[in-house]
PDB file of C-alpha atoms in Angstrom:
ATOM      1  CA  UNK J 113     126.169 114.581 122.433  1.00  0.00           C
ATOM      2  CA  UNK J 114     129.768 115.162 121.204  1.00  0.00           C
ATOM      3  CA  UNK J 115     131.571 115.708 118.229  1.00  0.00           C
ATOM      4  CA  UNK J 116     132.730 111.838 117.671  1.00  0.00           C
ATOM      5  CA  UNK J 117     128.688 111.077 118.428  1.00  0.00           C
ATOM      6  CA  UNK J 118     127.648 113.439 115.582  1.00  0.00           C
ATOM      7  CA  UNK J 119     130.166 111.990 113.481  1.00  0.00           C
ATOM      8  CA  UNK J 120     128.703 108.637 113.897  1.00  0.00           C
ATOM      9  CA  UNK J 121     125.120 110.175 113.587  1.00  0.00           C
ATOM     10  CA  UNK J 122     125.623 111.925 110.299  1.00  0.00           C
ATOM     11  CA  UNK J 123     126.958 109.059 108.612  1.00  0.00           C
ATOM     12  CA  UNK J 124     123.607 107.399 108.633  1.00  0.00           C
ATOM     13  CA  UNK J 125     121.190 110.080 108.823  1.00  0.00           C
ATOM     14  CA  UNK J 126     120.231 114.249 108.970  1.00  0.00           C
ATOM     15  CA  UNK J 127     118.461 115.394 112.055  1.00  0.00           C
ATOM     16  CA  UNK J 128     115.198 117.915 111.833  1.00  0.00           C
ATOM     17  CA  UNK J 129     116.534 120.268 114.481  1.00  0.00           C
ATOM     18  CA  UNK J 130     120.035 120.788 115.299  1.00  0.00           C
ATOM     19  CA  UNK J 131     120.954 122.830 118.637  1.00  0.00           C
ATOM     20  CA  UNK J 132     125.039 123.320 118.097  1.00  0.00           C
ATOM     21  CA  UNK J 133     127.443 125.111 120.730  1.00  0.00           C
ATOM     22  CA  UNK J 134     130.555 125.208 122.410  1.00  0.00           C
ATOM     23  CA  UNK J 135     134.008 126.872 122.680  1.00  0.00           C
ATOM     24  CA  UNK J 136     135.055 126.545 119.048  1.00  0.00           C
ATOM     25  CA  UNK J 137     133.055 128.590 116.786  1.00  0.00           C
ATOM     26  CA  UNK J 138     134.773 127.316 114.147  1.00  0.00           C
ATOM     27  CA  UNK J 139     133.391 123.636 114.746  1.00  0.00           C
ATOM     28  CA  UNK J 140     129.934 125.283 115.279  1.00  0.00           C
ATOM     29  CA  UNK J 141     129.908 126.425 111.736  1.00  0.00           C
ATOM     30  CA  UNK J 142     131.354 123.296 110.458  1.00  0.00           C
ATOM     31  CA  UNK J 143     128.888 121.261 111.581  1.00  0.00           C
ATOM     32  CA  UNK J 144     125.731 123.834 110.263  1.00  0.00           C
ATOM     33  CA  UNK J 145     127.736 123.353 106.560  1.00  0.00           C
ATOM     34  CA  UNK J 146     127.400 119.818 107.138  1.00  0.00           C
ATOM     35  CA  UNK J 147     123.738 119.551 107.663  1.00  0.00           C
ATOM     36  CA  UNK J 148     122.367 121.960 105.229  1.00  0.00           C
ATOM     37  CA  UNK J 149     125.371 120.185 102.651  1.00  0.00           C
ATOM     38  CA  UNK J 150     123.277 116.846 103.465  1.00  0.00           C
ATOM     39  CA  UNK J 151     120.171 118.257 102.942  1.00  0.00           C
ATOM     40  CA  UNK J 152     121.521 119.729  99.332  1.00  0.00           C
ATOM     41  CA  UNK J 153     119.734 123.156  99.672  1.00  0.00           C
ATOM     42  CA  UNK J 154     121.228 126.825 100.485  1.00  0.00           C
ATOM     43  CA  UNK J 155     119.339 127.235 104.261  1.00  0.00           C
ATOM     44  CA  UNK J 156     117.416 130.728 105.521  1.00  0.00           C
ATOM     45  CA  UNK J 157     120.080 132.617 107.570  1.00  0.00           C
ATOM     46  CA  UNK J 158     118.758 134.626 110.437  1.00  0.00           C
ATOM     47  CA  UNK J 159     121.839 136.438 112.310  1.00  0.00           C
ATOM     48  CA  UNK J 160     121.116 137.696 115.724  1.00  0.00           C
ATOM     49  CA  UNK J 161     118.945 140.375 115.936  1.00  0.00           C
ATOM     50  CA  UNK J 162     117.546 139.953 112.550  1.00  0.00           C
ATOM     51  CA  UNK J 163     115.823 136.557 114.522  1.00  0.00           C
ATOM     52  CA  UNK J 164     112.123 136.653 114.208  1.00  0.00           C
ATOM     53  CA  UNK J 165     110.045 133.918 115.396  1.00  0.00           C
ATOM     54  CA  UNK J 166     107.192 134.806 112.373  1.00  0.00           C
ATOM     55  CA  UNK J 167     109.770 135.023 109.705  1.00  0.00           C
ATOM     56  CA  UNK J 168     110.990 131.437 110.652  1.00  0.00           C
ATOM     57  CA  UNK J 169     107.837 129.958 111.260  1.00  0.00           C
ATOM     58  CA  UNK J 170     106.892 131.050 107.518  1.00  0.00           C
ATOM     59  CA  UNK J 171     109.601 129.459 106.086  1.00  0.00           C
ATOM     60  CA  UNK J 172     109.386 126.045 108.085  1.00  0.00           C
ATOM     61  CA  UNK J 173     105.364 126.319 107.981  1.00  0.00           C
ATOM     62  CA  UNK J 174     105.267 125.740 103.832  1.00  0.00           C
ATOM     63  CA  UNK J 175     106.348 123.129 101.186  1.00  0.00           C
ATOM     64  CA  UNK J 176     108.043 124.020  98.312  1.00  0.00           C
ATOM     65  CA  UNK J 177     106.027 123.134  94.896  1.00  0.00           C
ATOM     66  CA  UNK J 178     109.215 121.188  94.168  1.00  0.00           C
ATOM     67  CA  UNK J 179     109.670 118.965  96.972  1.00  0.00           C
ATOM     68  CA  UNK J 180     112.915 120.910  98.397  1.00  0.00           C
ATOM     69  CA  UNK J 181     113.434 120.868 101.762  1.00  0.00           C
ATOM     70  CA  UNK J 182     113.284 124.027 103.999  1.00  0.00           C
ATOM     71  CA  UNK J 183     116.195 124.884 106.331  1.00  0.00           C
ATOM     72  CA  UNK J 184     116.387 127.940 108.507  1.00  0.00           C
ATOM     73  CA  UNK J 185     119.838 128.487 110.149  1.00  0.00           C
ATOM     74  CA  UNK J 186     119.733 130.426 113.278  1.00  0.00           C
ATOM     75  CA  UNK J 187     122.792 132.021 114.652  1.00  0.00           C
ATOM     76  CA  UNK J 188     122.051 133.198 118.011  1.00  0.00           C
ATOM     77  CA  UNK J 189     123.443 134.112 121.431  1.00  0.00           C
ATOM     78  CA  UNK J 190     120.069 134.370 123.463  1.00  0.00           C
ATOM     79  CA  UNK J 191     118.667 131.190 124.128  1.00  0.00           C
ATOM     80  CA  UNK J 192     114.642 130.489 122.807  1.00  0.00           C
ATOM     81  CA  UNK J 193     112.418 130.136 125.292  1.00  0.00           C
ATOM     82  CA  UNK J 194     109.658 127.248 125.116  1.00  0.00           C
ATOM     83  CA  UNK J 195     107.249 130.160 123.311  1.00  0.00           C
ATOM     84  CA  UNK J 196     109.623 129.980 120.606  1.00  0.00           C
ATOM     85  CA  UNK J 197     110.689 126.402 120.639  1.00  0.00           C
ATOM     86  CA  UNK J 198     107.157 124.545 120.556  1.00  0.00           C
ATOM     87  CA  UNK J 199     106.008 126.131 117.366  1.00  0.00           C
ATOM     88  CA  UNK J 200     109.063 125.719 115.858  1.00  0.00           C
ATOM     89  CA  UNK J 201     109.056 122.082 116.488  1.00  0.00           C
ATOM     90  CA  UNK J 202     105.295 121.550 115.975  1.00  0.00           C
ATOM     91  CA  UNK J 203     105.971 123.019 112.062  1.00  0.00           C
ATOM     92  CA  UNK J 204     109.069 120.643 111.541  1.00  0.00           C
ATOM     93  CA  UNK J 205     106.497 117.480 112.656  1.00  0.00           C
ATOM     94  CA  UNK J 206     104.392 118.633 110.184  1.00  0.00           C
ATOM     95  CA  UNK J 207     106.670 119.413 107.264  1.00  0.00           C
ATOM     96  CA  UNK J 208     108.786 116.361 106.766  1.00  0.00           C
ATOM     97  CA  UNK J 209     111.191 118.821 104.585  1.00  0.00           C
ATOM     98  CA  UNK J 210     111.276 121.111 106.937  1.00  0.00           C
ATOM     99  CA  UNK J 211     114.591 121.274 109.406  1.00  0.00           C
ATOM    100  CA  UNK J 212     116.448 123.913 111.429  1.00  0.00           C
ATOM    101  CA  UNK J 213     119.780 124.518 112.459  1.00  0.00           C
ATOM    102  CA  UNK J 214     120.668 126.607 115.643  1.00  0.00           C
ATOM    103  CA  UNK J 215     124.019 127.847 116.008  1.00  0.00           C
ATOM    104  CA  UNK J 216     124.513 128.782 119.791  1.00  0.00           C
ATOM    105  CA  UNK J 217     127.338 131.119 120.956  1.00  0.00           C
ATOM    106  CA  UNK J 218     128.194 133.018 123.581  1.00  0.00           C
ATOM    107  CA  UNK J 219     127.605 136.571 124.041  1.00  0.00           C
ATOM    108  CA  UNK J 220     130.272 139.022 124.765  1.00  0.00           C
ATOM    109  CA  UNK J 221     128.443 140.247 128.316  1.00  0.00           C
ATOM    110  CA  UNK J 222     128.071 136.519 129.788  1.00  0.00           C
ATOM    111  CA  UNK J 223     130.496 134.224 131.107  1.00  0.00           C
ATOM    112  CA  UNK J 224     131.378 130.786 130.514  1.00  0.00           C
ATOM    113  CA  UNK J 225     130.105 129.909 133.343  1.00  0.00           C
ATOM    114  CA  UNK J 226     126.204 131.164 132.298  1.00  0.00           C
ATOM    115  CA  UNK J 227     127.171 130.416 128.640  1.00  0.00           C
ATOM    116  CA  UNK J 228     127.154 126.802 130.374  1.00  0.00           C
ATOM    117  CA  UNK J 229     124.264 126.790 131.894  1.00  0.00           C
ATOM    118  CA  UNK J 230     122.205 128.294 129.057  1.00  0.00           C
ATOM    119  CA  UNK J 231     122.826 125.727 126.352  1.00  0.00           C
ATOM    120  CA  UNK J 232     122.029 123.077 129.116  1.00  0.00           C
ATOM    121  CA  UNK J 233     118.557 124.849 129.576  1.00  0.00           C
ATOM    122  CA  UNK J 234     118.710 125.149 125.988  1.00  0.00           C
ATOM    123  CA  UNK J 235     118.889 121.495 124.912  1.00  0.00           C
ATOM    124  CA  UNK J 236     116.955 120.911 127.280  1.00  0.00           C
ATOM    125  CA  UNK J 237     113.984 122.625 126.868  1.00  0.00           C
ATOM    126  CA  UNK J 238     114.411 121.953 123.224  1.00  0.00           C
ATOM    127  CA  UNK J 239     114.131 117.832 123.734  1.00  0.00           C
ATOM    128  CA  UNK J 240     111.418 118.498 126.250  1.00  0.00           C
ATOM    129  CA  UNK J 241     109.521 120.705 123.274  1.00  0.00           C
ATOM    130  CA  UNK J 242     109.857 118.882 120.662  1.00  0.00           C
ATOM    131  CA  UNK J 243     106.561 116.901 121.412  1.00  0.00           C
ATOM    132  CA  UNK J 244     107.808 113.643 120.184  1.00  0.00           C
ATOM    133  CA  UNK J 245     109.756 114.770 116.666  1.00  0.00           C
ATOM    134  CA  UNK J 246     112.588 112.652 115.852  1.00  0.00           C
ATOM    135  CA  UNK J 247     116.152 113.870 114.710  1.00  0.00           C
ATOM    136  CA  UNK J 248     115.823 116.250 117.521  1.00  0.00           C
ATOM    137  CA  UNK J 249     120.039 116.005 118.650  1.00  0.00           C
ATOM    138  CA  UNK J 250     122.210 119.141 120.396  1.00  0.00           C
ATOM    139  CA  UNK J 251     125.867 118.831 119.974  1.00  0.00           C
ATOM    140  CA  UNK J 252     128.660 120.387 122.539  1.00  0.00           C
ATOM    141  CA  UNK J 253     132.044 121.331 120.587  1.00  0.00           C
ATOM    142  CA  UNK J 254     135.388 121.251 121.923  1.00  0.00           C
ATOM    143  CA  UNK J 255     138.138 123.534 120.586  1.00  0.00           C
ATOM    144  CA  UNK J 256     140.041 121.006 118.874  1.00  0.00           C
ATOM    145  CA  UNK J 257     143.050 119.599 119.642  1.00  0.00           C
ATOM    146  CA  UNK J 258     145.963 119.769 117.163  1.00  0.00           C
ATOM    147  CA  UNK J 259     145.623 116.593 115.187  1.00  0.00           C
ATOM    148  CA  UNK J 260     141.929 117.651 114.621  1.00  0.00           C
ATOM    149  CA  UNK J 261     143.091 120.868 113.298  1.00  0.00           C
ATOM    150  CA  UNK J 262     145.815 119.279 111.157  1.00  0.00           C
ATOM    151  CA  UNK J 263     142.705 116.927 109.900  1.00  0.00           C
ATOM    152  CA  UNK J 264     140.310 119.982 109.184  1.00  0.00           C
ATOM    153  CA  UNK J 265     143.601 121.599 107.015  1.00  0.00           C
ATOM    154  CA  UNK J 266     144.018 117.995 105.028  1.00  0.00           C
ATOM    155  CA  UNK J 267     140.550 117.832 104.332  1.00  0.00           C
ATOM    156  CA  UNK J 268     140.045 121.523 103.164  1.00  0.00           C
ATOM    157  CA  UNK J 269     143.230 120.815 101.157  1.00  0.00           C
ATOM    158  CA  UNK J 270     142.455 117.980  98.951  1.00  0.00           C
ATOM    159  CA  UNK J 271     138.771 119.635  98.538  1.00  0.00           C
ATOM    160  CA  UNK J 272     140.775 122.558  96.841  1.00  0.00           C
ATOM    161  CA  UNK J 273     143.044 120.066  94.913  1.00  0.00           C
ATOM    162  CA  UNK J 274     145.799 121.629  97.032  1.00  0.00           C
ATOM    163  CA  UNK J 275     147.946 118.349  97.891  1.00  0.00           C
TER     164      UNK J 275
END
């Protein structure tokens, strides 16, 4: 899906797992603020290497005593194989507070060209995973055009009481 698509989607609901990436890393990072701003909790940030399948799947695995949801934020540029994806998707079915947020982007050694074809095989794999879970969406970004920029800068202005 696309960025007007997600716009439309957020405005009536928060998906589980969120696969986001594109050319603007900017929008990528926008867009994981969103979600874990919906879901009202500070997420579980796991930067590249620091990525560790059991770490996640500890997080997304338990409830909190206080009904809080659990969000793990993964900023990667390797995509997850389907070792990595099924469990992860089989422990957000079974915690209904439970959601993660992928940030894809592309790695200084690969092209745009592979960058391309490994967030298809990305989303892909991750739909064909997720065994059935719903609010299971991947999101290509754009770099945005000037008008959208000028939007992001009014926005971001009037939330610092600017204008």
């Amino acid at each position: 899906m696309y960025k007007k698509d997600f716009d439309t989607y957020l405005a009536s609901r928060t998906p589980k797992a969120t696969l986001l990436y594109g050319e603007s890393d900017f929008l990528i990072q926008t867009y994981s603020k969103k979600i874990t701003n919906a879901l009202g909790v500070t997420p579980e940030v796991f930067y590249y290497a620091d990525y560790s399948l059991d770490s996640v799947m500890n997080i997304l695995s338990q409830s909190s005593l206080f009904g809080d949801a659990q969000v793990v934020v993964l900023k990667l540029d390797k995509k997850l194989d389907s070792k990595h994806i099924t469990p992860i998707t089989n422990a957000l079915k079974n915690n209904q507070n439970a959601a993660i947020v992928i940030e894809f982007y592309q790695a200084e050694n690969k092209s745009s060209a592979q960058y391309a074809r490994d967030f298809k095989a990305f989303a892909t794999s991750l739909h064909t995973q997720s065994n059935g879970l719903n609010g299971v969406v991947d999101v290509r970004f754009f770099a945005p055009n000037a008008r959208e920029c000028l939007e992001f800068l009014r926005v971001r202005a009037n939330e610092l009481k600017i204008l």
